[in-house]
Amino acid sequence: MMAKWALITGASSGIGWATAEALAAQGFDIFVTGRRYEKLQELEKAIKARHPKTQVKLACFDVSDRFEVSEFVKAHKTEISEVEILVNNAGLARGVEKMQDASLDDWEVMIDTNIKGLLFMTRAVVEHMVKKNSGHIINLGSVAGRWTYPGGGVYCATKFAVRALSEGLRMDLLGTKVRVTNIEPGMVNTEFSVVRLGDQAKADKVYEGMTPLSAQDIAETVAWCAARPAHVNIQELVIYPTDQAHVGQVARKG
Ligand code: NDP
Ligand code: 8X3
């Protein structure tokens, strides 16, 4: 019997990790990627402990590197052709400086990872989904893909791009049974703010006095979208914590 793979990028942490666990619970075989192999091994152990029969595969590569993505695809031709769900989750923000002060390196990393990485992965998988006339591509956009905020211009631009690419792909796939979903969370407490700000104390301040979303909250949403009947396509979904009403509008205690 053909395996039913869920391929999740950026699963070594946060939303990707939780999504791998949620989709394993839903009966998918799990292919997880990231750049930190030891974290992926920990995730594999956690999934295997709960779901011993689930196949778990790991691959360590940089989604923003076209050559590394193409080597990954060549090495795993069978699994790539059998992917039922691709979760384009690998992504990041770097810095909160105003555009006049920001680092070109930070811009390049965000654009290469959040836009080009997502495109490289999508292109590799989607042609097989079209051939078998089934599949689901779930992108991690953001509320930052709908509204901008000071110091977030380039990160927001990458997530606006994710929104445009999700819509464009959906249009191109119309007439096939391949679904596309763009999940757009507000504040989720993961490694995201540590990566963005470069230190745990600064990251903790982001969530001070409010209750952010957890990675599990988003993973459950991804799993719910995936579990809708084949004729239902959840196209876009904005999820804020109750304590956040808009990108810059947060209710804090104390
Ligand atoms: P984390 O920092 O916890 O996880 C990010 C994941 O992406 C890690 O597993 C990291 O793995 C992987 N990753 C980053 N760059 C690359 C790369 N070049 N190649 C391969 N993997 C990479 O953050 P989140 O879980 O919060 O973020 C997941 C997604 O959700 C991102 O796209 C983010 O923009 C989006 N999002 C997050 C929100 C939040 O508030 N946290 C809100 C809205 C959207 P490794 O370091 O091992 O490579
Ligand atoms: C992450 C959410 O509001 O920090 O995409 O940009 S935000």
CSV table of C-alpha atoms and ligand atoms in Angstrom, one decimal:
chain,number,residue,atom,x,y,z
A,1,MET,CA,0.0,0.0,0.0
A,2,MET,CA,1.2,3.5,-0.8
A,3,ALA,CA,2.4,5.5,2.2
A,4,LYS,CA,0.5,8.6,3.1
A,5,TRP,CA,3.3,11.1,3.9
A,6,ALA,CA,2.9,14.4,5.6
A,7,LEU,CA,6.0,16.4,4.8
A,8,ILE,CA,6.6,19.2,7.4
A,9,THR,CA,9.4,21.7,7.0
A,10,GLY,CA,10.9,23.4,10.0
A,11,ALA,CA,9.8,20.7,12.4
A,12,SER,CA,12.8,20.9,14.7
A,13,SER,CA,10.9,23.5,16.8
A,14,GLY,CA,7.6,25.2,17.5
A,15,ILE,CA,4.7,25.0,15.2
A,16,GLY,CA,6.4,22.5,12.8
A,17,TRP,CA,7.2,20.1,15.7
A,18,ALA,CA,3.6,20.3,17.1
A,19,THR,CA,2.2,19.8,13.6
A,20,ALA,CA,4.2,16.7,13.0
A,21,GLU,CA,2.8,15.2,16.3
A,22,ALA,CA,-0.7,16.2,15.4
A,23,LEU,CA,-0.6,14.7,11.9
A,24,ALA,CA,1.0,11.5,13.2
A,25,ALA,CA,-2.0,11.2,15.6
A,26,GLN,CA,-4.2,11.6,12.5
A,27,GLY,CA,-2.5,8.5,10.9
A,28,PHE,CA,-0.1,10.1,8.5
A,29,ASP,CA,3.5,8.9,8.0
A,30,ILE,CA,5.7,11.7,8.9
A,31,PHE,CA,8.6,13.3,7.0
A,32,VAL,CA,10.2,16.1,9.0
A,33,THR,CA,12.9,18.5,7.9
A,34,GLY,CA,15.0,21.3,9.5
A,35,ARG,CA,18.6,22.2,9.9
A,36,ARG,CA,19.1,20.8,13.5
A,37,TYR,CA,19.4,17.0,13.1
A,38,GLU,CA,19.5,16.2,16.9
A,39,LYS,CA,16.2,18.1,17.4
A,40,LEU,CA,14.6,16.1,14.5
A,41,GLN,CA,15.8,12.9,16.2
A,42,GLU,CA,14.2,13.9,19.5
A,43,LEU,CA,10.9,14.5,17.6
A,44,GLU,CA,11.2,11.1,15.9
A,45,LYS,CA,11.6,9.5,19.3
A,46,ALA,CA,8.5,11.4,20.7
A,47,ILE,CA,6.4,10.3,17.7
A,48,LYS,CA,7.5,6.7,17.8
A,49,ALA,CA,6.8,6.5,21.5
A,50,ARG,CA,3.2,7.4,20.9
A,51,HIS,CA,2.7,5.9,17.5
A,52,PRO,CA,5.0,2.9,17.1
A,53,LYS,CA,3.6,1.9,13.7
A,54,THR,CA,4.1,5.4,12.1
A,55,GLN,CA,6.9,5.7,9.6
A,56,VAL,CA,9.1,8.7,10.5
A,57,LYS,CA,11.8,10.1,8.2
A,58,LEU,CA,14.1,13.0,8.8
A,59,ALA,CA,16.1,15.2,6.5
A,60,CYS,CA,18.5,18.0,7.4
A,61,PHE,CA,18.8,20.8,4.8
A,62,ASP,CA,18.3,24.5,4.3
A,63,VAL,CA,15.0,25.2,2.5
A,64,SER,CA,16.4,28.4,1.1
A,65,ASP,CA,19.3,26.6,-0.7
A,66,ARG,CA,18.0,25.5,-4.1
A,67,PHE,CA,20.8,23.0,-4.5
A,68,GLU,CA,20.2,21.4,-1.1
A,69,VAL,CA,16.4,21.2,-1.8
A,70,SER,CA,17.1,19.5,-5.1
A,71,GLU,CA,19.5,17.0,-3.5
A,72,PHE,CA,16.8,16.2,-0.9
A,73,VAL,CA,14.2,15.7,-3.7
A,74,LYS,CA,16.6,13.4,-5.6
A,75,ALA,CA,17.4,11.3,-2.5
A,76,HIS,CA,13.7,10.8,-1.7
A,77,LYS,CA,11.9,10.5,-5.0
A,78,THR,CA,9.4,7.8,-3.8
A,79,GLU,CA,8.4,9.7,-0.7
A,80,ILE,CA,8.1,13.0,-2.5
A,81,SER,CA,5.8,11.4,-5.1
A,82,GLU,CA,3.6,10.1,-2.3
A,83,VAL,CA,3.3,13.3,-0.2
A,84,GLU,CA,-0.3,13.8,0.7
A,85,ILE,CA,0.2,16.9,2.8
A,86,LEU,CA,3.0,19.5,2.5
A,87,VAL,CA,3.2,21.9,5.4
A,88,ASN,CA,5.4,24.8,4.4
A,89,ASN,CA,6.3,25.9,7.9
A,90,ALA,CA,10.0,26.7,7.9
A,91,GLY,CA,10.4,30.4,8.3
A,92,LEU,CA,11.6,33.2,10.5
A,93,ALA,CA,11.9,36.9,11.2
A,94,ARG,CA,15.2,38.6,11.9
A,95,GLY,CA,15.3,42.0,13.6
A,96,VAL,CA,12.9,44.8,14.3
A,97,GLU,CA,15.0,47.7,13.1
A,98,LYS,CA,13.4,50.4,10.9
A,99,MET,CA,14.1,49.9,7.3
A,100,GLN,CA,16.6,52.7,7.2
A,101,ASP,CA,18.7,51.0,9.8
A,102,ALA,CA,18.1,47.3,9.1
A,103,SER,CA,20.6,44.7,8.0
A,104,LEU,CA,20.7,43.5,4.4
A,105,ASP,CA,21.7,40.1,5.6
A,106,ASP,CA,18.6,39.8,7.7
A,107,TRP,CA,16.4,40.8,4.8
A,108,GLU,CA,18.1,38.3,2.5
A,109,VAL,CA,17.6,35.4,5.0
A,110,MET,CA,13.9,36.2,5.5
A,111,ILE,CA,13.2,36.6,1.8
A,112,ASP,CA,15.2,33.5,0.9
A,113,THR,CA,13.7,31.3,3.6
A,114,ASN,CA,10.1,32.5,3.8
A,115,ILE,CA,9.5,33.0,0.0
A,116,LYS,CA,12.1,31.1,-2.0
A,117,GLY,CA,12.2,28.1,0.4
A,118,LEU,CA,8.4,27.8,0.3
A,119,LEU,CA,8.5,28.0,-3.5
A,120,PHE,CA,11.3,25.4,-3.9
A,121,MET,CA,9.5,22.9,-1.7
A,122,THR,CA,6.1,23.6,-3.3
A,123,ARG,CA,7.5,23.1,-6.8
A,124,ALA,CA,9.1,19.8,-5.9
A,125,VAL,CA,5.9,18.3,-4.4
A,126,VAL,CA,3.0,19.9,-6.3
A,127,GLU,CA,3.5,18.3,-9.7
A,128,HIS,CA,3.2,14.8,-8.1
A,129,MET,CA,0.0,15.9,-6.3
A,130,VAL,CA,-1.4,17.1,-9.6
A,131,LYS,CA,-0.5,13.7,-11.2
A,132,LYS,CA,-2.2,11.7,-8.5
A,133,ASN,CA,-5.0,14.3,-8.3
A,134,SER,CA,-4.9,14.6,-4.6
A,135,GLY,CA,-2.9,16.4,-1.9
A,136,HIS,CA,-2.9,19.5,0.3
A,137,ILE,CA,-0.4,22.3,0.6
A,138,ILE,CA,-0.7,24.1,3.9
A,139,ASN,CA,1.4,27.3,4.2
A,140,LEU,CA,2.3,29.1,7.4
A,141,GLY,CA,1.5,32.7,6.6
A,142,SER,CA,0.9,35.2,9.4
A,143,VAL,CA,-1.3,38.1,10.4
A,144,ALA,CA,1.9,39.9,9.3
A,145,GLY,CA,0.8,38.8,5.8
A,146,ARG,CA,-2.3,41.1,6.1
A,147,TRP,CA,-1.2,44.0,8.2
A,148,THR,CA,2.2,45.7,8.5
A,149,TYR,CA,3.8,47.1,11.7
A,150,PRO,CA,6.9,49.4,12.3
A,151,GLY,CA,10.1,47.4,12.2
A,152,GLY,CA,8.4,44.5,10.5
A,153,GLY,CA,8.2,45.7,6.9
A,154,VAL,CA,10.4,43.0,5.3
A,155,TYR,CA,9.1,40.1,7.4
A,156,CYS,CA,5.5,41.3,6.6
A,157,ALA,CA,6.4,41.5,2.9
A,158,THR,CA,7.5,37.9,3.0
A,159,LYS,CA,4.2,36.9,4.6
A,160,PHE,CA,2.2,39.1,2.1
A,161,ALA,CA,4.1,37.0,-0.5
A,162,VAL,CA,3.0,33.8,1.2
A,163,ARG,CA,-0.6,35.0,0.9
A,164,ALA,CA,-0.3,35.9,-2.8
A,165,LEU,CA,1.5,32.6,-3.6
A,166,SER,CA,-1.2,30.6,-1.7
A,167,GLU,CA,-3.9,32.4,-3.7
A,168,GLY,CA,-2.0,32.1,-7.0
A,169,LEU,CA,-1.4,28.4,-6.4
A,170,ARG,CA,-5.0,27.8,-5.6
A,171,MET,CA,-6.1,29.4,-8.8
A,172,ASP,CA,-3.6,27.4,-10.9
A,173,LEU,CA,-4.8,24.2,-9.2
A,174,LEU,CA,-8.4,24.9,-9.7
A,175,GLY,CA,-10.0,21.9,-11.5
A,176,THR,CA,-7.7,19.4,-9.6
A,177,LYS,CA,-8.4,17.9,-6.2
A,178,VAL,CA,-5.3,19.5,-4.7
A,179,ARG,CA,-6.1,21.9,-1.9
A,180,VAL,CA,-4.2,24.9,-0.6
A,181,THR,CA,-4.6,26.6,2.8
A,182,ASN,CA,-2.9,29.6,4.2
A,183,ILE,CA,-2.8,29.7,8.0
A,184,GLU,CA,-2.3,33.1,9.5
A,185,PRO,CA,-1.5,33.1,13.2
A,186,GLY,CA,-0.9,36.1,15.5
A,187,MET,CA,1.5,35.8,18.4
A,188,VAL,CA,2.6,32.2,19.1
A,189,ASN,CA,5.1,31.5,21.8
A,190,THR,CA,7.8,29.3,20.1
A,191,GLU,CA,11.5,30.0,19.3
A,192,PHE,CA,10.3,32.6,16.9
A,193,SER,CA,11.0,35.7,19.1
A,194,VAL,CA,14.4,34.3,20.3
A,195,VAL,CA,15.4,33.9,16.7
A,196,ARG,CA,14.1,37.3,15.8
A,197,LEU,CA,15.6,39.2,18.8
A,198,GLY,CA,18.6,37.1,19.5
A,199,ASP,CA,18.0,36.6,23.2
A,200,GLN,CA,15.6,34.8,25.5
A,201,ALA,CA,15.0,37.7,27.9
A,202,LYS,CA,13.9,40.0,25.1
A,203,ALA,CA,11.7,37.2,23.7
A,204,ASP,CA,10.0,36.7,27.0
A,205,LYS,CA,9.1,40.4,27.1
A,206,VAL,CA,7.1,39.9,23.9
A,207,TYR,CA,4.6,37.7,25.7
A,208,GLU,CA,4.7,39.4,29.1
A,209,GLY,CA,1.3,40.0,30.7
A,210,MET,CA,-0.7,38.2,28.0
A,211,THR,CA,-1.5,34.7,27.0
A,212,PRO,CA,-0.1,33.9,23.5
A,213,LEU,CA,-1.1,31.1,21.3
A,214,SER,CA,0.9,27.8,21.7
A,215,ALA,CA,2.4,25.8,18.9
A,216,GLN,CA,-0.2,23.1,19.7
A,217,ASP,CA,-3.1,25.6,19.0
A,218,ILE,CA,-1.8,26.1,15.5
A,219,ALA,CA,-1.0,22.4,15.0
A,220,GLU,CA,-4.6,21.5,15.9
A,221,THR,CA,-5.8,24.0,13.3
A,222,VAL,CA,-3.5,22.6,10.6
A,223,ALA,CA,-4.7,19.1,11.5
A,224,TRP,CA,-8.4,20.2,11.4
A,225,CYS,CA,-7.9,21.8,7.9
A,226,ALA,CA,-6.3,18.6,6.7
A,227,ALA,CA,-9.1,16.5,8.1
A,228,ARG,CA,-11.9,18.4,6.2
A,229,PRO,CA,-13.6,16.3,3.5
A,230,ALA,CA,-11.9,16.4,0.1
A,231,HIS,CA,-14.5,18.8,-1.3
A,232,VAL,CA,-13.8,21.4,1.4
A,233,ASN,CA,-10.8,23.8,1.0
A,234,ILE,CA,-10.1,26.1,4.0
A,235,GLN,CA,-8.5,28.8,2.0
A,236,GLU,CA,-7.3,31.3,4.7
A,237,LEU,CA,-7.5,31.3,8.4
A,238,VAL,CA,-6.6,34.1,10.8
A,239,ILE,CA,-6.0,33.0,14.4
A,240,TYR,CA,-5.2,35.5,17.2
A,241,PRO,CA,-4.8,34.9,20.9
A,242,THR,CA,-7.8,36.3,22.7
A,243,ASP,CA,-5.4,38.9,24.2
A,244,GLN,CA,-4.5,40.2,20.7
A,245,ALA,CA,-7.0,42.0,18.5
A,246,HIS,CA,-4.6,43.3,15.8
A,247,VAL,CA,-0.9,43.1,15.0
A,248,GLY,CA,0.0,45.9,17.4
A,249,GLN,CA,-2.9,45.7,19.7
A,250,VAL,CA,-2.3,43.5,22.7
A,251,ALA,CA,-4.1,43.4,26.1
A,252,ARG,CA,-1.5,43.0,28.9
A,253,LYS,CA,-2.0,42.7,32.6
A,254,GLY,CA,0.1,44.6,35.2
B,1,NDP,P1,10.4,28.5,15.4
B,1,NDP,O1,11.6,29.4,15.4
B,1,NDP,O2,10.1,27.8,16.7
B,1,NDP,O3,10.5,27.4,14.3
B,1,NDP,C1,11.0,27.7,13.0
B,1,NDP,C2,11.4,26.4,12.3
B,1,NDP,O4,11.8,26.7,11.0
B,1,NDP,C3,12.5,25.7,13.0
B,1,NDP,O5,12.2,24.3,13.0
B,1,NDP,C4,13.7,26.0,12.1
B,1,NDP,O6,14.6,24.8,12.1
B,1,NDP,C5,13.0,26.1,10.7
B,1,NDP,N1,13.8,26.9,9.7
B,1,NDP,C6,14.1,28.2,9.8
B,1,NDP,N2,14.9,28.5,8.8
B,1,NDP,C7,15.1,27.4,8.0
B,1,NDP,C8,15.8,27.1,6.8
B,1,NDP,N3,16.5,28.0,6.2
B,1,NDP,N4,15.8,25.8,6.4
B,1,NDP,C9,15.1,24.9,7.1
B,1,NDP,N5,14.4,25.1,8.2
B,1,NDP,C10,14.4,26.3,8.7
B,1,NDP,O7,9.2,29.4,14.9
B,1,NDP,P2,7.6,29.0,14.7
B,1,NDP,O8,7.3,27.6,15.0
B,1,NDP,O9,6.9,30.1,15.4
B,1,NDP,O10,7.5,29.4,13.2
B,1,NDP,C11,7.0,28.5,12.2
B,1,NDP,C12,6.4,29.3,11.1
B,1,NDP,O11,5.2,30.0,11.6
B,1,NDP,C13,7.2,30.4,10.4
B,1,NDP,O12,7.0,30.4,9.1
B,1,NDP,C14,6.7,31.7,11.1
B,1,NDP,O13,7.0,32.8,10.2
B,1,NDP,C15,5.3,31.4,11.2
B,1,NDP,N6,4.6,32.2,12.2
B,1,NDP,C16,5.0,32.3,13.5
B,1,NDP,C17,4.3,33.0,14.4
B,1,NDP,C18,4.8,33.2,15.8
B,1,NDP,O14,4.3,34.2,16.5
B,1,NDP,N7,5.6,32.3,16.4
B,1,NDP,C19,3.1,33.8,14.0
B,1,NDP,C20,2.7,33.6,12.6
B,1,NDP,C21,3.4,32.8,11.8
B,1,NDP,P3,16.2,24.8,12.1
B,1,NDP,O15,16.6,26.0,13.0
B,1,NDP,O16,16.5,23.5,12.7
B,1,NDP,O17,16.5,25.0,10.7
B,2,8X3,C1,4.5,36.4,13.5
B,2,8X3,C2,3.5,37.2,14.1
B,2,8X3,O1,2.9,39.6,14.7
B,2,8X3,O2,5.1,38.8,15.3
B,2,8X3,O3,4.3,36.1,12.2
B,2,8X3,O4,4.6,39.3,13.0
B,2,8X3,S1,4.1,38.8,14.3
